[in-house]
Every structure is written in C-alpha cells, then in structure tokens.
GROMACS .gro file of C-alpha atoms in nm:
model
  296
    1MET     CA    1  10.936  12.102  11.819
    2TYR     CA    2  11.033  11.871  11.534
    3TYR     CA    3  11.408  11.926  11.578
    4ASP     CA    4  11.682  12.017  11.829
    5HIS     CA    5  12.021  12.179  11.778
    6LYS     CA    6  12.167  11.857  11.652
    7THR     CA    7  11.904  11.773  11.390
    8LEU     CA    8  12.015  11.768  11.031
    9LEU     CA    9  11.805  11.813  10.719
   10TYR     CA   10  11.890  11.785  10.352
   11LEU     CA   11  11.863  12.107  10.160
   12ASP     CA   12  11.968  12.160   9.796
   13GLY     CA   13  12.233  11.889   9.796
   14LYS     CA   14  12.378  11.940  10.146
   15PHE     CA   15  12.307  11.820  10.493
   16VAL     CA   16  12.264  12.121  10.717
   17LYS     CA   17  12.149  12.187  11.073
   18ALA     CA   18  11.775  12.250  11.082
   19SER     CA   19  11.835  12.545  11.314
   20ASP     CA   20  12.066  12.699  11.052
   21ALA     CA   21  11.847  12.644  10.741
   22SER     CA   22  11.672  12.943  10.587
   23THR     CA   23  11.451  13.035  10.288
   24ASP     CA   24  11.365  13.345  10.095
   25LEU     CA   25  11.054  13.517  10.231
   26TYR     CA   26  10.948  13.600   9.875
   27SER     CA   27  10.915  13.235   9.777
   28GLN     CA   28  10.603  13.151   9.571
   29THR     CA   29  10.546  12.859   9.801
   30LEU     CA   30  10.524  13.077  10.103
   31HIS     CA   31  10.296  13.321   9.948
   32TYR     CA   32  10.076  13.112   9.730
   33GLY     CA   33  10.111  12.754   9.847
   34TYR     CA   34  10.265  12.670   9.519
   35GLY     CA   35  10.484  12.371   9.610
   36VAL     CA   36  10.463  11.989   9.640
   37PHE     CA   37  10.539  11.759   9.923
   38GLU     CA   38  10.532  11.393  10.044
   39GLY     CA   39  10.484  11.203  10.362
   40ILE     CA   40  10.690  10.888  10.403
   41ARG     CA   41  10.748  10.653  10.690
   42ALA     CA   42  11.051  10.454  10.800
   43TYR     CA   43  11.025  10.153  11.019
   44LYS     CA   44  11.273   9.960  11.245
   45THR     CA   45  11.304   9.600  11.119
   46GLU     CA   46  11.519   9.311  11.231
   47ASN     CA   47  11.773   9.406  10.958
   48GLY     CA   48  11.780   9.782  11.020
   49THR     CA   49  11.569  10.076  10.904
   50SER     CA   50  11.343  10.029  10.604
   51ILE     CA   51  11.168  10.311  10.432
   52PHE     CA   52  10.826  10.192  10.320
   53LYS     CA   53  10.765  10.234   9.947
   54ALA     CA   54  11.022  10.507   9.929
   55LYS     CA   55  11.051  10.495   9.549
   56GLU     CA   56  10.674  10.517   9.505
   57HIS     CA   57  10.659  10.826   9.725
   58TYR     CA   58  10.926  11.005   9.525
   59GLU     CA   59  10.778  10.905   9.200
   60ARG     CA   60  10.453  11.064   9.321
   61LEU     CA   61  10.648  11.373   9.431
   62LYS     CA   62  10.791  11.403   9.080
   63ASN     CA   63  10.449  11.343   8.924
   64SER     CA   64  10.288  11.606   9.149
   65ALA     CA   65  10.553  11.866   9.047
   66GLU     CA   66  10.509  11.786   8.672
   67LEU     CA   67  10.133  11.808   8.701
   68ILE     CA   68  10.141  12.172   8.830
   69ASN     CA   69  10.437  12.280   8.609
   70ILE     CA   70  10.703  12.290   8.886
   71PRO     CA   71  11.047  12.187   8.767
   72PHE     CA   72  11.171  11.861   8.909
   73ASN     CA   73  11.527  11.772   8.806
   74TYR     CA   74  11.610  11.510   9.075
   75ASN     CA   75  11.680  11.145   9.042
   76VAL     CA   76  11.436  10.935   9.236
   77ASP     CA   77  11.690  10.664   9.326
   78GLU     CA   78  11.931  10.924   9.454
   79LEU     CA   79  11.656  11.079   9.665
   80VAL     CA   80  11.589  10.739   9.820
   81GLN     CA   81  11.960  10.696   9.911
   82VAL     CA   82  11.972  11.053  10.053
   83THR     CA   83  11.675  10.978  10.277
   84TYR     CA   84  11.850  10.670  10.419
   85ASP     CA   85  12.158  10.882  10.479
   86LEU     CA   86  11.947  11.143  10.652
   87LEU     CA   87  11.800  10.892  10.882
   88GLU     CA   88  12.140  10.752  10.971
   89LYS     CA   89  12.284  11.093  11.034
   90ASN     CA   90  12.001  11.172  11.280
   91ASN     CA   91  12.006  10.818  11.433
   92LEU     CA   92  11.636  10.765  11.339
   93SER     CA   93  11.474  10.433  11.272
   94ASP     CA   94  11.101  10.465  11.326
   95ALA     CA   95  11.047  10.805  11.168
   96TYR     CA   96  10.835  11.024  10.951
   97VAL     CA   97  11.001  11.179  10.648
   98ARG     CA   98  10.888  11.500  10.479
   99PRO     CA   99  11.028  11.596  10.140
  100LEU     CA  100  10.919  11.933  10.016
  101VAL     CA  101  10.978  12.099   9.676
  102PHE     CA  102  10.946  12.476   9.713
  103CYS     CA  103  10.977  12.755   9.465
  104ASP     CA  104  11.227  13.048   9.425
  105PRO     CA  105  11.123  13.406   9.494
  106ASN     CA  106  10.853  13.507   9.240
  107MET     CA  107  10.559  13.736   9.313
  108SER     CA  108  10.392  13.674   8.972
  109LEU     CA  109  10.136  13.398   8.913
  110THR     CA  110  10.363  13.212   8.668
  111GLN     CA  111  10.558  12.887   8.696
  112PRO     CA  112  10.897  12.912   8.857
  113ASN     CA  113  11.232  12.890   8.683
  114ASN     CA  114  11.403  12.727   8.985
  115VAL     CA  115  11.307  12.530   9.287
  116SER     CA  116  11.466  12.397   9.609
  117LEU     CA  117  11.434  12.049   9.768
  118MET     CA  118  11.425  11.996  10.142
  119ILE     CA  119  11.404  11.656  10.319
  120CYS     CA  120  11.359  11.639  10.693
  121ALA     CA  121  11.264  11.365  10.936
  122TRP     CA  122  11.145  11.327  11.291
  123GLU     CA  123  10.987  11.074  11.533
  124TRP     CA  124  10.611  11.095  11.498
  125GLY     CA  125  10.356  10.845  11.620
  126ALA     CA  126  10.039  10.754  11.421
  127TYR     CA  127   9.899  11.101  11.318
  128LEU     CA  128   9.545  11.026  11.431
  129GLY     CA  129   9.644  10.824  11.736
  130ASP     CA  130   9.546  10.465  11.803
  131LYS     CA  131   9.181  10.491  11.925
  132GLN     CA  132   8.876  10.470  11.699
  133LEU     CA  133   8.772  10.807  11.562
  134ARG     CA  134   8.456  10.996  11.593
  135LEU     CA  135   8.392  11.184  11.261
  136SER     CA  136   8.169  11.453  11.145
  137VAL     CA  137   8.087  11.529  10.775
  138ALA     CA  138   8.248  11.848  10.690
  139SER     CA  139   8.068  12.155  10.557
  140TYR     CA  140   8.372  12.206  10.335
  141CYS     CA  141   8.397  11.996  10.014
  142ARG     CA  142   8.706  11.880   9.833
  143PRO     CA  143   8.831  12.107   9.554
  144HIS     CA  144   8.660  12.046   9.220
  145PRO     CA  145   8.897  11.839   8.992
  146ARG     CA  146   8.857  12.098   8.715
  147SER     CA  147   8.984  12.375   8.946
  148VAL     CA  148   9.316  12.203   9.051
  149LYS     CA  149   9.512  11.889   8.983
  150ILE     CA  150   9.343  11.688   9.255
  151GLU     CA  151   9.576  11.396   9.220
  152ALA     CA  152   9.881  11.605   9.298
  153LYS     CA  153  10.001  11.644   9.659
  154VAL     CA  154  10.015  12.023   9.655
  155CYS     CA  155  10.095  12.240   9.962
  156GLY     CA  156   9.803  12.482   9.905
  157HIS     CA  157   9.545  12.208   9.880
  158TYR     CA  158   9.580  12.140  10.248
  159VAL     CA  159   9.417  12.466  10.351
  160ASN     CA  160   9.098  12.269  10.271
  161SER     CA  161   9.209  11.998  10.507
  162ILE     CA  162   9.297  12.238  10.786
  163LEU     CA  163   8.951  12.407  10.769
  164ALA     CA  164   8.771  12.064  10.773
  165THR     CA  165   8.975  11.933  11.068
  166THR     CA  166   8.943  12.253  11.266
  167GLU     CA  167   8.567  12.259  11.219
  168ALA     CA  168   8.533  11.900  11.333
  169LYS     CA  169   8.734  11.951  11.647
  170ARG     CA  170   8.557  12.268  11.736
  171ASN     CA  171   8.232  12.063  11.722
  172GLY     CA  172   8.362  11.800  11.954
  173PHE     CA  173   8.474  11.535  11.700
  174ASP     CA  174   8.812  11.383  11.642
  175GLU     CA  175   8.829  11.431  11.265
  176ALA     CA  176   8.635  11.529  10.961
  177LEU     CA  177   8.501  11.328  10.660
  178VAL     CA  178   8.501  11.539  10.348
  179LEU     CA  179   8.259  11.506  10.047
  180ASP     CA  180   8.346  11.594   9.695
  181SER     CA  181   8.188  11.884   9.508
  182ASP     CA  182   7.894  11.671   9.404
  183GLY     CA  183   7.815  11.545   9.750
  184PHE     CA  184   7.976  11.201   9.729
  185LEU     CA  185   8.204  11.053   9.992
  186ALA     CA  186   8.564  11.156   9.922
  187GLU     CA  187   8.828  11.116  10.193
  188GLY     CA  188   8.956  11.251  10.524
  189PRO     CA  189   9.163  11.572  10.548
  190GLY     CA  190   9.473  11.359  10.536
  191ALA     CA  191   9.364  10.996  10.470
  192ASN     CA  192   9.167  10.774  10.242
  193PHE     CA  193   8.833  10.623  10.347
  194PHE     CA  194   8.700  10.276  10.342
  195PHE     CA  195   8.374  10.135  10.484
  196GLU     CA  196   8.249   9.775  10.531
  197GLU     CA  197   7.905   9.635  10.474
  198ASP     CA  198   7.807   9.264  10.463
  199GLY     CA  199   8.160   9.145  10.421
  200VAL     CA  200   8.247   9.376  10.137
  201LEU     CA  201   8.472   9.683  10.145
  202TYR     CA  202   8.378  10.004   9.969
  203THR     CA  203   8.602  10.305   9.893
  204PRO     CA  204   8.557  10.615   9.685
  205GLN     CA  205   8.694  10.584   9.329
  206LEU     CA  206   8.981  10.796   9.192
  207GLY     CA  207   8.900  11.123   9.032
  208ASN     CA  208   8.805  11.340   9.334
  209ILE     CA  209   9.058  11.203   9.584
  210LEU     CA  210   9.429  11.182   9.634
  211PRO     CA  211   9.548  10.852   9.501
  212GLY     CA  212   9.697  10.740   9.828
  213ILE     CA  213  10.000  10.503   9.836
  214THR     CA  214   9.864  10.348  10.161
  215ARG     CA  215   9.524  10.320   9.989
  216ALA     CA  216   9.680  10.123   9.707
  217THR     CA  217   9.866   9.906   9.960
  218VAL     CA  218   9.537   9.829  10.147
  219LEU     CA  219   9.381   9.735   9.815
  220GLU     CA  220   9.671   9.492   9.749
  221LEU     CA  221   9.631   9.346  10.095
  222ALA     CA  222   9.264   9.310  10.056
  223GLU     CA  223   9.315   9.114   9.731
  224ASN     CA  224   9.568   8.888   9.903
  225LEU     CA  225   9.319   8.819  10.182
  226GLY     CA  226   9.036   8.752   9.932
  227ILE     CA  227   8.837   9.052  10.054
  228LYS     CA  228   8.598   9.192   9.792
  229VAL     CA  229   8.642   9.564   9.734
  230LYS     CA  230   8.406   9.789   9.537
  231LYS     CA  231   8.528  10.132   9.417
  232GLY     CA  232   8.273  10.390   9.313
  233LEU     CA  233   8.062  10.690   9.405
  234PHE     CA  234   7.884  10.664   9.734
  235ARG     CA  235   7.648  10.904   9.917
  236PRO     CA  236   7.711  10.976  10.282
  237GLU     CA  237   7.363  10.829  10.362
  238GLU     CA  238   7.501  10.489  10.265
  239LEU     CA  239   7.722  10.490  10.573
  240TYR     CA  240   7.419  10.459  10.797
  241THR     CA  241   7.370  10.094  10.713
  242ALA     CA  242   7.748  10.012  10.712
  243ASP     CA  243   7.910   9.782  10.967
  244SER     CA  244   8.246   9.952  11.008
  245ALA     CA  245   8.486  10.198  10.855
  246PHE     CA  246   8.850  10.306  10.868
  247TYR     CA  247   9.102  10.569  10.746
  248CYS     CA  248   9.438  10.490  10.596
  249GLY     CA  249   9.742  10.703  10.505
  250THR     CA  250  10.113  10.717  10.556
  251ALA     CA  251  10.082  10.943  10.867
  252ALA     CA  252   9.772  10.785  11.002
  253GLU     CA  253   9.855  10.430  10.896
  254VAL     CA  254   9.533  10.223  10.935
  255ILE     CA  255   9.295  10.348  11.204
  256GLY     CA  256   8.937  10.245  11.287
  257ILE     CA  257   8.640  10.473  11.288
  258GLU     CA  258   8.381  10.457  11.563
  259SER     CA  259   8.110  10.677  11.422
  260VAL     CA  260   8.011  10.936  11.165
  261ASN     CA  261   7.798  11.221  11.290
  262GLU     CA  262   7.561  11.048  11.530
  263TYR     CA  263   7.574  10.704  11.360
  264GLN     CA  264   7.782  10.448  11.546
  265PHE     CA  265   7.906  10.146  11.342
  266PRO     CA  266   7.776   9.832  11.494
  267LYS     CA  267   8.060   9.594  11.435
  268LYS     CA  268   8.341   9.568  11.696
  269TRP     CA  269   8.663   9.692  11.557
  270ASN     CA  270   8.844   9.369  11.645
  271ASP     CA  271   8.588   9.174  11.435
  272SER     CA  272   8.609   9.408  11.133
  273LEU     CA  273   8.787   9.373  10.794
  274GLY     CA  274   8.963   9.701  10.878
  275LYS     CA  275   9.133   9.532  11.176
  276LYS     CA  276   9.256   9.242  10.968
  277LEU     CA  277   9.403   9.495  10.723
  278GLN     CA  278   9.544   9.703  11.006
  279ASP     CA  279   9.729   9.399  11.131
  280GLU     CA  280   9.857   9.297  10.788
  281TYR     CA  281   9.971   9.653  10.715
  282SER     CA  282  10.155   9.664  11.043
  283LYS     CA  283  10.345   9.342  10.951
  284LEU     CA  284  10.408   9.450  10.600
  285VAL     CA  285  10.574   9.790  10.673
  286ARG     CA  286  10.810   9.621  10.926
  287THR     CA  287  10.917   9.354  10.666
  288PRO     CA  288  11.286   9.407  10.578
  289GLU     CA  289  11.344   9.530  10.217
  290LYS     CA  290  11.647   9.445  10.014
  291LYS     CA  291  11.816   9.778  10.067
  292LEU     CA  292  11.830   9.882  10.430
  293SER     CA  293  12.025  10.136  10.632
  294THR     CA  294  12.230  10.057  10.934
  295ALA     CA  295  12.048  10.294  11.159
  296THR     CA  296  11.931  10.150  11.494
   0.00000   0.00000   0.00000
C-alpha cells in the first residue's frame, strides 16, 4: 500500500486525500497507455528535504508530453514548489515522487484536448535493493526508435519493461538486461547500464535508450573523478571480458551487477569504478540545495 487514509496527493491544482481521488474509466491513458510520467527522489539533508534535480525531471516530463503530442500547460518552477509542499503536507523527507500526466476520456486514437496532472509521493527504498544483481539477457528487445519516441518516458512503454522483468524473475534471476532491436546492449527495464573493462567505463549511446537523468549525473561524476567513459554500440558478447557492471536510475540509484547470464564479473564490487560512483552519487543527492523544504 503506497498510502493510508491521511495521505495527500496533488491532483489538478488541489491537494486531496489519495483515498478520495478518482479518475474517469474512459481515460485514454487507462485504455491505451497514452500518458507520461516521472520518477523523482527527495532526500533528507542537514538543512531539510532536498528534491534531487527536480527541475530537470519536470523539464523531461514536459518534453515527453510534447514529443507524443500531449498538452502540457504547466509551469515547471511551480511544479517544483508544489512537490515540496506535497512532501511537507505528508511529512516526508526521504521519499519517491511520481508525477503523472494522464488524458481525458477519449476512445479514439487521436491526441487529447485536455489532460490531468497528478503528483504523489511515498517512502520507497532503492527499487532493486542493495545487493548485487544477477541479470539475464531478455528475449524481449527495446521498442524500435522509429515505432515510438524512445526518449520520452511514456506509460505504455513500460509494458516492455514488465515483460522483461517478469521473464527474468521466472527464470531465477533478479532482473533483466534488454537489447535494442539490432541486438546491441540497451538498458535495464527501469535503469541505464554501464560496464567496466581495464579501467574504462562503457555505456550504450543515446538513440535506443531512455536518456536517464541519473545516467547524466553518473557521467558528470565520472568526469569529475577522471574516469574515462566510452559511449557507443556494444554487443552482449563484449560483457564476457568485462570486469564489472552496474545499473543506475532514480528509483534504483546506483546498484552493482554480479553477473549476466552465467558470466560472473571478476572484480569485487568494492574495488570497482561503479562503487566509487555509487559513493559519490550517494553523497551528491544528500547535499543541500539552495531551495529546501522544512520537512523533517
């Protein structure tokens, strides 16, 4: 349960009890997955609650909506402030925030005239836990970039993620690793992918993956640490000479990978570049920003 009888969410300009909120069952989003969303994290710092890269997340929400022709008539700065208010009203500090733009009733396959905006938040630990992951390469590939706007965070895209994760878990693994439609490494069902070999980090290039905000942060941290990173197209077979690997994403944060299929990465996680970046990321997200809430 993500809420109780006291939990508030923000819906179309008002704070309402989550248990009282409702939506029309003829919404395009419910029937066709035609909506966009974000995942944002807030962290408790010594100066109060800080929402990590809130503006960047809401800018991406706006961009996602525009890419798939969903109206977005919201001010990003106002949404950031609303999110701080929501956290304070629910007495949350370390929390996961989920904004969702969903469409009005419309059974036709055309763009909507009107949409709604919901923002909710709850306490949620690291999505993939804190232990190194055992992955399997999924039989499902990422959607082809000519079939959808792959760079948009669209509700319906995540059916692909659910299929891949479910398959991995049924086969005894912790999570999936998904290839693109040409057989190159892409990403996890809900996180971006990096691997290390001979002191260099490698990560799939943009084009067939979601341009993750955590991925961009990891790239910034790597540059600050003097870690060389190569972005490109990589075959899954290249992992079988790699030293280590990790996933990163807002929900997952930075999490080490133990193995892919039957190949176990030889480098100890504590000695890896991923561990260095994990530690730096953990410090960064808990660094107070200029604008903080008073939630404790």
